[in-house]
Short mmCIF file of C-alpha atoms and ligand atoms in Angstrom, two decimals:
data_model
loop_
_atom_site.label_atom_id
_atom_site.label_comp_id
_atom_site.label_asym_id
_atom_site.label_seq_id
_atom_site.Cartn_x
_atom_site.Cartn_y
_atom_site.Cartn_z
CA MET A 24 28.74 5.78 6.59
CA ASN A 25 31.84 5.84 4.38
CA ARG A 26 31.83 4.15 1.02
CA ILE A 27 32.02 0.37 1.11
CA ALA A 28 35.59 0.03 -0.19
CA ASN A 29 35.40 -3.06 -2.38
CA LEU A 30 32.37 -2.01 -4.44
CA PRO A 31 32.62 -0.58 -7.98
CA SER A 32 32.20 3.18 -8.33
CA THR A 33 28.69 4.59 -8.71
CA LYS A 34 29.43 5.51 -12.33
CA GLU A 35 30.42 1.92 -13.11
CA PHE A 36 27.30 0.56 -11.41
CA GLN A 37 25.10 3.01 -13.30
CA LYS A 38 26.66 2.07 -16.62
CA ILE A 39 25.99 -1.64 -16.17
CA ASP A 40 22.52 -0.94 -14.79
CA ALA A 41 21.66 1.23 -17.80
CA ALA A 42 22.94 -1.43 -20.20
CA HIS A 43 21.10 -4.44 -18.74
CA HIS A 44 18.46 -3.63 -16.13
CA VAL A 45 14.91 -2.71 -17.12
CA HIS A 46 13.32 -0.86 -14.17
CA PRO A 47 9.65 -1.06 -13.15
CA PHE A 48 7.48 2.04 -13.63
CA SER A 49 10.36 3.95 -15.29
CA ASP A 50 11.01 5.87 -18.48
CA MET A 51 14.26 4.08 -19.32
CA ALA A 52 15.53 6.73 -21.77
CA GLU A 53 15.17 9.38 -19.08
CA LEU A 54 16.57 7.19 -16.29
CA ASN A 55 19.61 6.13 -18.27
CA GLN A 56 20.45 9.78 -18.87
CA THR A 57 20.51 10.64 -15.16
CA GLY A 58 21.64 7.24 -13.83
CA SER A 59 20.01 5.25 -11.04
CA ARG A 60 20.54 5.91 -7.36
CA VAL A 61 22.60 2.96 -6.08
CA ILE A 62 21.45 1.93 -2.60
CA VAL A 63 23.85 -0.41 -0.82
CA LYS A 64 22.81 -0.61 2.83
CA GLY A 65 19.94 -0.12 5.24
CA ASP A 66 19.93 0.26 9.01
CA GLY A 67 16.86 1.08 11.11
CA ILE A 68 15.03 3.87 9.29
CA PHE A 69 18.08 4.89 7.24
CA LEU A 70 19.44 3.97 3.81
CA TYR A 71 22.94 4.57 2.43
CA ASP A 72 23.94 4.96 -1.20
CA ASN A 73 27.15 3.83 -2.89
CA ASP A 74 28.80 7.20 -2.24
CA GLY A 75 28.08 7.01 1.49
CA ALA A 76 25.18 9.50 1.50
CA LYS A 77 22.57 8.83 4.20
CA PHE A 78 18.78 9.05 3.68
CA LEU A 79 15.91 8.97 6.14
CA ASP A 80 13.64 6.48 4.41
CA ALA A 81 10.17 7.86 5.09
CA MET A 82 8.68 5.33 2.61
CA SER A 83 9.79 2.07 4.30
CA GLY A 84 11.28 1.00 0.96
CA LEU A 85 7.99 0.63 -0.91
CA TRP A 86 5.59 0.76 2.07
CA CYS A 87 6.93 -2.51 3.39
CA VAL A 88 9.94 -2.45 5.74
CA ASN A 89 7.70 -2.20 8.80
CA ILE A 90 10.27 -3.39 11.37
CA GLY A 91 13.08 -1.36 9.77
CA TYR A 92 16.29 -2.40 8.05
CA GLY A 93 19.05 -4.59 9.42
CA ARG A 94 17.22 -7.06 11.70
CA SER A 95 19.62 -9.99 11.84
CA GLU A 96 16.93 -12.26 13.36
CA LEU A 97 15.24 -12.39 9.95
CA ALA A 98 18.52 -13.16 8.19
CA LYS A 99 19.12 -15.98 10.68
CA ALA A 100 15.60 -17.37 10.20
CA ALA A 101 16.19 -17.41 6.43
CA GLU A 102 19.57 -19.09 6.76
CA LYS A 103 18.30 -21.73 9.16
CA GLN A 104 15.39 -22.59 6.86
CA MET A 105 17.59 -22.62 3.74
CA GLN A 106 19.94 -25.09 5.40
CA LYS A 107 17.09 -27.37 6.41
CA LEU A 108 14.63 -27.18 3.51
CA PRO A 109 15.20 -24.35 1.01
CA PHE A 110 12.20 -25.30 -1.10
CA TYR A 111 9.35 -27.65 -1.26
CA ASN A 112 5.96 -27.12 -2.82
CA THR A 113 2.55 -27.19 -1.17
CA PHE A 114 0.84 -28.94 -4.10
CA PHE A 115 -0.07 -32.65 -4.36
CA GLY A 116 -0.94 -33.21 -0.73
CA THR A 117 2.25 -31.89 0.88
CA THR A 118 3.01 -29.25 3.47
CA HIS A 119 5.91 -28.18 5.72
CA PRO A 120 6.39 -26.64 9.17
CA PRO A 121 7.03 -22.99 8.11
CA VAL A 122 3.80 -22.73 6.10
CA ILE A 123 1.82 -24.50 8.83
CA ASN A 124 3.18 -22.14 11.48
CA LEU A 125 2.60 -19.05 9.37
CA SER A 126 -0.99 -19.99 8.45
CA GLU A 127 -1.80 -20.46 12.13
CA LYS A 128 -0.03 -17.25 13.12
CA ILE A 129 -1.84 -15.17 10.50
CA SER A 130 -5.19 -16.65 11.55
CA SER A 131 -4.46 -15.71 15.15
CA ILE A 132 -3.84 -12.02 14.36
CA ALA A 133 -6.49 -11.57 11.62
CA PRO A 134 -10.09 -10.65 12.48
CA LYS A 135 -11.79 -13.58 14.26
CA HIS A 136 -13.76 -14.87 11.27
CA LEU A 137 -10.73 -15.04 8.94
CA ASN A 138 -8.85 -18.29 9.53
CA HIS A 139 -7.65 -19.62 6.16
CA VAL A 140 -4.72 -18.48 4.01
CA PHE A 141 -3.83 -19.04 0.33
CA PHE A 142 -0.23 -17.97 -0.28
CA SER A 143 1.47 -16.16 -3.15
CA SER A 144 4.73 -14.26 -3.55
CA SER A 145 3.26 -10.78 -3.96
CA GLY A 146 0.19 -8.60 -3.59
CA SER A 147 -0.43 -8.71 -7.35
CA GLU A 148 -0.54 -12.49 -7.34
CA ALA A 149 -2.77 -12.51 -4.27
CA ASN A 150 -5.28 -10.23 -5.99
CA ASP A 151 -5.22 -12.43 -9.09
CA THR A 152 -6.02 -15.30 -6.74
CA ASN A 153 -8.89 -13.26 -5.30
CA ILE A 154 -10.45 -12.70 -8.73
CA ARG A 155 -10.49 -16.42 -9.41
CA LEU A 156 -11.46 -17.33 -5.87
CA VAL A 157 -14.55 -15.13 -5.58
CA ARG A 158 -15.83 -16.30 -8.97
CA HIS A 159 -15.19 -19.94 -8.06
CA PHE A 160 -16.95 -19.34 -4.75
CA TRP A 161 -20.14 -18.05 -6.39
CA ALA A 162 -20.11 -20.79 -9.05
CA THR A 163 -19.81 -23.36 -6.29
CA TYR A 164 -22.60 -21.64 -4.40
CA GLY A 165 -24.90 -22.13 -7.39
CA LYS A 166 -24.72 -18.53 -8.64
CA PRO A 167 -22.34 -18.69 -11.61
CA THR A 168 -23.53 -15.36 -13.04
CA LYS A 169 -22.02 -13.48 -10.10
CA LYS A 170 -18.74 -12.62 -11.85
CA ILE A 171 -18.29 -8.84 -11.98
CA ILE A 172 -15.91 -7.23 -9.52
CA ILE A 173 -16.41 -3.58 -8.64
CA SER A 174 -13.35 -1.52 -7.76
CA ARG A 175 -12.52 2.18 -7.63
CA LEU A 176 -10.80 4.73 -9.80
CA ASN A 177 -7.30 5.57 -8.55
CA ALA A 178 -7.10 2.31 -6.59
CA TYR A 179 -3.87 0.30 -6.72
CA HIS A 180 -4.13 -3.48 -6.52
CA GLY A 181 -0.99 -4.61 -8.36
CA SER A 182 0.65 -4.78 -11.75
CA SER A 183 -0.26 -8.18 -13.23
CA LEU A 184 -3.04 -8.27 -15.84
CA GLY A 185 -5.75 -9.18 -13.33
CA SER A 186 -4.64 -7.02 -10.43
CA ALA A 187 -3.90 -3.97 -12.61
CA SER A 188 -7.39 -4.35 -14.07
CA LEU A 189 -8.75 -4.26 -10.53
CA GLY A 190 -6.70 -1.13 -9.97
CA GLY A 191 -8.09 2.13 -11.23
CA MET A 192 -4.94 3.73 -12.59
CA LYS A 193 -5.73 5.23 -15.99
CA SER A 194 -2.05 5.34 -16.99
CA MET A 195 -1.79 1.58 -16.45
CA HIS A 196 -5.03 0.79 -18.28
CA SER A 197 -3.79 2.71 -21.30
CA GLN A 198 -1.07 0.11 -21.91
CA GLY A 199 -1.65 -3.57 -22.66
CA GLY A 200 -5.40 -3.99 -23.11
CA MET A 201 -6.82 -3.44 -19.66
CA PRO A 202 -9.08 -3.72 -17.80
CA ILE A 203 -9.95 -7.34 -18.53
CA PRO A 204 -13.71 -8.00 -18.86
CA ASP A 205 -16.08 -7.98 -15.89
CA ILE A 206 -14.22 -5.45 -13.78
CA ILE A 207 -15.73 -2.00 -13.37
CA HIS A 208 -14.80 1.09 -11.42
CA ILE A 209 -16.67 3.64 -9.34
CA ASP A 210 -15.42 6.93 -7.86
CA GLN A 211 -13.07 7.17 -4.89
CA PRO A 212 -13.72 8.81 -1.48
CA TYR A 213 -11.14 11.55 -2.12
CA TRP A 214 -12.68 14.53 -0.36
CA TYR A 215 -9.78 17.03 -0.75
CA ALA A 216 -9.84 17.00 -4.55
CA GLU A 217 -13.39 15.89 -5.32
CA GLY A 218 -15.51 16.90 -2.33
CA GLY A 219 -16.06 20.52 -3.39
CA ASN A 220 -18.13 22.36 -0.78
CA MET A 221 -19.64 19.20 0.74
CA SER A 222 -18.71 18.20 4.29
CA PRO A 223 -16.34 15.21 4.33
CA ASN A 224 -18.99 13.03 6.00
CA ASP A 225 -21.72 13.84 3.47
CA PHE A 226 -19.22 13.24 0.70
CA GLY A 227 -18.22 9.87 2.23
CA ILE A 228 -21.85 8.72 2.20
CA MET A 229 -22.35 9.96 -1.35
CA ARG A 230 -19.32 8.07 -2.67
CA ALA A 231 -20.32 4.87 -0.80
CA LYS A 232 -23.83 5.08 -2.25
CA GLU A 233 -22.32 5.03 -5.74
CA LEU A 234 -21.63 1.38 -5.03
CA GLU A 235 -25.31 0.77 -4.33
CA THR A 236 -26.34 2.65 -7.47
CA LYS A 237 -23.93 0.54 -9.54
CA ILE A 238 -25.23 -2.69 -7.98
CA MET A 239 -28.83 -1.70 -8.80
CA GLU A 240 -27.82 -0.85 -12.35
CA ILE A 241 -26.01 -4.14 -13.05
CA GLY A 242 -27.98 -6.40 -10.75
CA SER A 243 -26.48 -8.09 -7.73
CA ASP A 244 -26.94 -11.47 -9.47
CA ASN A 245 -24.06 -10.42 -11.73
CA ILE A 246 -21.69 -9.09 -9.08
CA ALA A 247 -19.17 -11.20 -7.19
CA ALA A 248 -17.32 -8.69 -5.04
CA PHE A 249 -16.24 -5.18 -4.21
CA ILE A 250 -12.52 -4.60 -3.60
CA ALA A 251 -10.90 -1.61 -1.89
CA GLU A 252 -7.89 -0.55 0.15
CA PRO A 253 -8.95 0.65 3.65
CA ILE A 254 -6.73 3.67 2.92
CA GLN A 255 -5.63 4.14 -0.71
CA GLY A 256 -1.83 4.05 -0.64
CA ALA A 257 -0.28 4.48 -4.08
CA GLY A 258 -3.22 6.69 -5.07
CA GLY A 259 -1.89 9.25 -2.57
CA VAL A 260 -2.68 8.17 1.02
CA ILE A 261 -6.37 8.91 0.66
CA ILE A 262 -8.00 8.49 4.06
CA PRO A 263 -11.76 8.09 3.58
CA PRO A 264 -14.25 10.16 5.60
CA GLU A 265 -15.44 8.22 8.64
CA THR A 266 -18.90 7.68 7.16
CA TYR A 267 -17.55 5.80 4.15
CA TRP A 268 -16.67 2.32 5.39
CA PRO A 269 -19.78 1.66 7.52
CA GLU A 270 -21.95 2.48 4.51
CA ILE A 271 -19.88 0.28 2.18
CA GLN A 272 -20.17 -2.56 4.68
CA ARG A 273 -23.96 -2.18 4.87
CA ILE A 274 -24.28 -2.15 1.07
CA CYS A 275 -22.14 -5.27 0.57
CA GLU A 276 -24.11 -7.18 3.20
CA GLU A 277 -27.56 -6.08 1.99
CA HIS A 278 -26.81 -6.92 -1.63
CA ASN A 279 -24.91 -10.15 -0.98
CA ILE A 280 -21.61 -8.96 -2.48
CA LEU A 281 -18.31 -10.26 -1.11
CA LEU A 282 -16.04 -7.58 0.34
CA ILE A 283 -12.29 -7.80 -0.34
CA ALA A 284 -10.12 -5.52 1.81
CA ASP A 285 -6.76 -5.02 0.11
CA GLU A 286 -4.49 -4.80 3.15
CA VAL A 287 -1.18 -4.92 1.26
CA ILE A 288 -0.21 -1.49 2.62
CA CYS A 289 -2.54 -1.14 5.63
CA GLY A 290 -1.80 -4.61 7.03
CA PHE A 291 0.75 -5.54 9.67
CA GLY A 292 0.48 -2.45 11.80
CA ARG A 293 0.61 0.51 9.47
CA THR A 294 -2.61 2.07 10.79
CA GLY A 295 -1.89 1.25 14.46
CA ASN A 296 -3.75 -2.08 14.46
CA TRP A 297 -2.87 -5.36 12.82
CA PHE A 298 -5.08 -4.49 9.87
CA GLY A 299 -6.77 -1.42 8.38
CA SER A 300 -9.97 -3.47 8.71
CA ASP A 301 -9.53 -3.35 12.52
CA THR A 302 -9.00 0.42 12.43
CA PHE A 303 -12.12 1.08 10.30
CA SER A 304 -14.26 -1.78 11.76
CA ILE A 305 -14.53 -3.44 8.36
CA LYS A 306 -15.68 -7.07 8.24
CA PRO A 307 -14.23 -8.36 4.96
CA ASP A 308 -14.76 -11.78 3.38
CA LEU A 309 -11.21 -11.76 2.02
CA MET A 310 -8.08 -9.76 2.82
CA THR A 311 -5.10 -9.33 0.49
CA ILE A 312 -1.74 -9.27 2.28
CA ALA A 313 1.93 -8.85 1.25
CA LYS A 314 4.63 -6.20 2.00
CA GLY A 315 4.58 -5.87 5.83
CA LEU A 316 3.90 -9.62 6.19
CA SER A 317 7.66 -10.15 5.93
CA SER A 318 8.61 -6.47 6.31
CA GLY A 319 9.80 -6.87 2.71
CA TYR A 320 12.67 -9.17 3.75
CA GLN A 321 11.24 -11.92 1.52
CA PRO A 322 8.69 -11.76 -1.31
CA ILE A 323 5.50 -13.22 0.13
CA GLY A 324 1.78 -12.42 -0.06
CA GLY A 325 -1.53 -14.13 0.40
CA SER A 326 -5.31 -14.06 0.60
CA ILE A 327 -6.87 -14.49 4.02
CA ILE A 328 -10.25 -16.17 3.60
CA SER A 329 -13.28 -16.06 5.89
CA ASP A 330 -14.74 -19.17 7.49
CA ARG A 331 -17.92 -18.72 5.45
CA VAL A 332 -16.14 -18.61 2.08
CA ALA A 333 -13.70 -21.35 3.02
CA SER A 334 -16.43 -23.70 4.22
CA VAL A 335 -18.34 -23.46 0.92
CA LEU A 336 -15.16 -24.05 -1.07
CA GLU A 337 -13.97 -26.87 1.15
CA THR A 338 -17.24 -28.77 1.25
CA LYS A 339 -18.49 -28.28 -2.31
CA GLY A 340 -15.80 -26.55 -4.40
CA GLY A 341 -13.79 -29.56 -5.56
CA GLU A 342 -10.30 -28.77 -6.82
CA PHE A 343 -9.44 -25.05 -7.05
CA CYS A 344 -7.25 -25.21 -10.18
CA HIS A 345 -4.89 -22.46 -9.14
CA GLY A 346 -1.51 -22.13 -7.40
CA TYR A 347 2.00 -20.79 -7.66
CA THR A 348 5.32 -22.69 -7.45
CA TYR A 349 6.19 -20.48 -4.52
CA SER A 350 2.81 -20.58 -2.70
CA GLY A 351 3.89 -20.89 0.93
CA HIS A 352 7.63 -20.85 0.12
CA PRO A 353 9.37 -22.24 3.22
CA VAL A 354 12.09 -19.57 3.48
CA ALA A 355 9.65 -16.71 2.93
CA ALA A 356 7.23 -18.27 5.42
CA ALA A 357 9.94 -18.72 8.08
CA VAL A 358 10.99 -15.08 7.66
CA ALA A 359 7.38 -13.86 7.84
CA CYS A 360 6.87 -15.84 11.09
CA GLU A 361 9.95 -14.21 12.60
CA ASN A 362 8.75 -10.78 11.47
CA ILE A 363 5.36 -11.31 13.14
CA ARG A 364 7.11 -12.50 16.31
CA ILE A 365 9.12 -9.26 16.41
CA LEU A 366 6.03 -7.12 15.76
CA GLN A 367 4.28 -8.91 18.64
CA GLU A 368 7.05 -9.20 21.21
CA GLU A 369 8.35 -5.66 20.77
CA ASN A 370 4.82 -4.18 20.95
CA ILE A 371 5.57 -2.29 17.74
CA ILE A 372 1.95 -2.00 16.62
CA SER A 373 0.59 -0.80 19.97
CA SER A 374 3.37 1.82 20.02
CA VAL A 375 2.13 3.09 16.65
CA ARG A 376 -1.45 3.12 17.99
CA ASP A 377 -0.74 4.74 21.37
CA GLU A 378 2.46 6.72 21.02
CA THR A 379 4.23 7.34 17.72
CA GLY A 380 1.07 7.46 15.56
CA PRO A 381 -0.64 10.17 17.69
CA TYR A 382 2.70 12.02 17.93
CA LEU A 383 3.14 12.01 14.15
CA LYS A 384 -0.50 13.08 13.71
CA GLU A 385 0.01 16.13 15.90
CA LYS A 386 3.27 17.18 14.23
CA TRP A 387 2.05 16.39 10.71
CA ALA A 388 -1.16 18.43 11.19
CA GLU A 389 1.01 21.51 11.91
CA LEU A 390 2.17 21.36 8.29
CA SER A 391 -1.24 22.70 7.27
CA ASN A 392 0.09 26.10 8.44
CA HIS A 393 2.74 26.02 5.72
CA PRO A 394 1.88 28.39 2.82
CA LEU A 395 2.39 25.60 0.26
CA VAL A 396 0.09 23.08 1.98
CA GLY A 397 -3.62 22.68 1.19
CA GLU A 398 -4.10 19.74 3.55
CA ALA A 399 -1.88 17.59 5.79
CA ARG A 400 -3.53 14.30 6.76
CA SER A 401 -2.21 11.22 8.52
CA LEU A 402 -3.23 8.04 10.28
CA GLY A 403 -0.85 5.67 12.04
CA MET A 404 2.34 5.62 9.99
CA LEU A 405 0.79 7.00 6.80
CA GLY A 406 0.78 10.66 5.86
CA ALA A 407 0.10 12.95 2.90
CA ILE A 408 0.52 16.61 2.09
CA GLU A 409 -1.50 18.26 -0.68
CA LEU A 410 0.72 20.91 -2.28
CA SER A 411 -1.25 23.97 -3.34
CA PRO A 412 -0.46 27.48 -4.61
CA GLU A 413 -3.57 28.73 -2.75
CA PRO A 414 -4.29 26.51 0.27
CA LYS A 415 -7.53 28.23 1.32
CA SER A 416 -9.36 27.18 -1.84
CA ARG A 417 -7.60 23.79 -2.10
CA ALA A 418 -6.41 24.99 -5.51
CA SER A 419 -4.37 22.90 -7.92
CA PHE A 420 -1.39 24.34 -9.80
CA LYS A 421 -1.80 25.75 -13.27
CA ALA A 422 1.35 23.87 -14.35
CA ALA A 423 0.97 20.25 -15.51
CA GLU A 424 -0.12 18.02 -12.64
CA GLY A 425 2.90 16.54 -10.86
CA THR A 426 5.35 19.31 -11.78
CA ALA A 427 5.41 20.82 -8.28
CA GLY A 428 5.46 17.35 -6.70
CA LEU A 429 8.48 16.22 -8.71
CA ILE A 430 10.41 19.39 -7.91
CA THR A 431 9.62 18.93 -4.20
CA ARG A 432 10.57 15.24 -4.30
CA ASN A 433 13.97 16.07 -5.82
CA ILE A 434 14.58 18.70 -3.14
CA CYS A 435 13.76 16.09 -0.47
CA ILE A 436 16.28 13.64 -1.91
CA ARG A 437 18.98 16.32 -2.05
CA ASN A 438 18.30 16.93 1.64
CA GLY A 439 18.58 13.25 2.58
CA LEU A 440 14.84 12.57 2.87
CA ILE A 441 13.03 9.89 0.91
CA MET A 442 9.49 11.20 0.58
CA ARG A 443 7.46 10.18 -2.49
CA HIS A 444 5.28 12.34 -4.67
CA VAL A 445 2.03 11.22 -6.27
CA TYR A 446 1.33 14.01 -8.74
CA ASP A 447 1.25 17.07 -6.40
CA LYS A 448 0.82 15.10 -3.18
CA MET A 449 3.82 14.33 -0.99
CA ILE A 450 3.44 11.07 0.92
CA ILE A 451 5.14 9.18 3.71
CA SER A 452 4.92 5.68 5.13
CA PRO A 453 7.83 5.42 7.58
CA PRO A 454 9.03 2.22 9.27
CA LEU A 455 6.82 1.44 12.28
CA ILE A 456 9.88 1.43 14.54
CA ILE A 457 10.48 5.16 14.05
CA THR A 458 10.87 6.88 17.44
CA THR A 459 9.42 10.25 18.52
CA TYR A 460 12.94 11.67 18.36
CA GLU A 461 13.29 10.44 14.78
CA ILE A 462 9.84 11.86 13.96
CA ASP A 463 11.15 15.26 15.12
CA ASN A 464 14.09 14.89 12.72
CA LEU A 465 11.75 13.83 9.94
CA MET A 466 9.51 16.85 10.56
CA SER A 467 12.36 19.36 10.49
CA LEU A 468 13.49 17.90 7.16
CA VAL A 469 9.93 18.11 5.78
CA TRP A 470 9.57 21.79 6.84
CA LYS A 471 12.97 22.63 5.36
CA CYS A 472 12.18 20.92 2.07
CA LEU A 473 8.77 22.61 1.79
CA ASP A 474 10.36 26.03 2.39
CA GLU A 475 12.92 25.31 -0.29
CA ALA A 476 10.25 23.97 -2.66
CA LYS A 477 8.17 27.13 -2.26
CA MET A 478 11.17 29.28 -3.09
CA VAL A 479 12.03 27.25 -6.19
CA LEU A 480 8.41 27.17 -7.41
CA GLU A 481 8.21 30.95 -7.01
CA GLU A 482 11.50 31.43 -8.84
CA LYS A 483 10.30 29.27 -11.70
CA GLY A 484 6.95 31.09 -11.89
CA LEU A 485 5.05 27.90 -11.02
CA MET A 486 2.79 29.26 -8.27
CA SER A 487 -0.10 30.18 -10.60
CA VAL A 488 -3.48 28.84 -9.57
CA GLY A 489 -5.25 26.18 -11.66
CA ASN A 490 -8.62 24.89 -10.41
CA ARG A 491 -10.08 26.02 -7.10
CA ARG A 492 -11.85 23.15 -5.30
CA THR A 493 -14.06 25.42 -3.17
CA GLN A 494 -15.75 28.72 -3.89
N1 PXG B 525 -2.34 -3.93 -3.35
C1 PXG B 525 -1.93 -2.75 -2.84
C2 PXG B 525 -2.86 -1.97 -1.98
C3 PXG B 525 -0.64 -2.30 -3.08
O1 PXG B 525 -0.24 -1.12 -2.58
C4 PXG B 525 -0.26 -4.29 -4.41
C5 PXG B 525 -1.54 -4.69 -4.11
C6 PXG B 525 0.59 -5.18 -5.26
O2 PXG B 525 1.59 -5.77 -4.51
P1 PXG B 525 2.95 -6.27 -5.23
O3 PXG B 525 3.64 -7.02 -4.12
O4 PXG B 525 2.57 -7.17 -6.33
O5 PXG B 525 3.67 -5.05 -5.73
C7 PXG B 525 0.23 -3.09 -3.88
C8 PXG B 525 1.64 -2.65 -4.19
C9 PXG B 525 3.86 2.94 -5.40
C10 PXG B 525 3.82 1.45 -5.45
O6 PXG B 525 4.37 3.53 -6.35
C11 PXG B 525 2.93 0.77 -4.67
C12 PXG B 525 2.88 -0.63 -4.75
C13 PXG B 525 3.76 -1.30 -5.59
C14 PXG B 525 4.66 -0.58 -6.35
C15 PXG B 525 4.70 0.80 -6.30
O7 PXG B 525 3.37 3.52 -4.44
N2 PXG B 525 1.92 -1.30 -4.01
#
């Protein structure tokens, strides 16, 4: 793509951006020195910047553009709805066709026992709703002491005060007085870094049993729910051992704890089924959704609620004093409906399950032969590479954590590949519409960037070994 002629120059854009725009999760002093990347267009799996450079977007924006960029059907759905009814609320006994259609549609694709949706505009808001909802549920049920929510270290559940407290990101908790009371964290099922010499399956059971130990310690009469992502996304695409989820499910059921599956990343096809809960046979009481619900074309999220929870709240709960101006926003809802139609009619999710997901898995696994790679794991359209100076021992780098990852990420961008780093993990989450041909192109870029990264790390003397994870 050539530059779009009538736009200001990149330098001009960057100057105004630096003067007036405060970016999320950014060190503004540092960013304003280098200047922001100005993205002006998306098409399929590609993005274009203001200078005409093309990038393969292996992150689907921020894990969300599941059907890819540039689908005019969604633009038309938004326009049509804006012309007819751009806004009306769903408070005070009112509703409208887009929110009715979307609630029904979501219920039809969600696991059978989940048939009720409370809408928000984001995953953070939906998780804040979940905190209030599970506590209100237990109070209504006659067990008001059941208030504590158990989550996991290195989980990501959003950035608002409630949802960031649910999350287990230490860097976030260190700013702004978090976590809020009655939220506690247990360890994560991250075998590569924390499993030592245990087998992944033994490790999975051990980490699940930590939940049971915590419940015994605090007393199930004080615990409302356990929340977890089927696969941790922002924490670094951490795919749990296969023993983990069945054990978690057993523990939640036996101790009468609600289970919240945070499907903000895993939902809407990313793991090759509609939800990560389908892939791992999880039976949650609540699911958090956002991102892929509209493929990111509109800000919309929600909590899908089980029949059991909904029936208690509907028969005995009275008014749930909670809601957002934009709960069930008509334009966002119309766009989400159109997105789900496309996912269904174009068999996008079954292609991930049967064709492109297995293809990516095979090609991605080959990366474990690269001398800089300690592990290459993937599932559906999610993948991670653990960078290591000594792959055999799953060793970390001696340099500060994240140094090698940042260098590799910058090399990727210079080569036209958007692949994120989480400390020294490289991660991908490509649009679900990526073809096998495009996966081949993605893989050759990844190999090239890893080769280059190894060279640069060697040149800079950054290949010294830190901790070995196995003896
Ligand atoms: N739950 C999960 C599992 C998420 O991944 C949220 C909730 C919050 O959603 P909203 O729509 O409020 O952002 C998320 C969001 C990253 C990154 O750096 C990941 C997210 C958001 C921003 C950055 O990987 N995930």
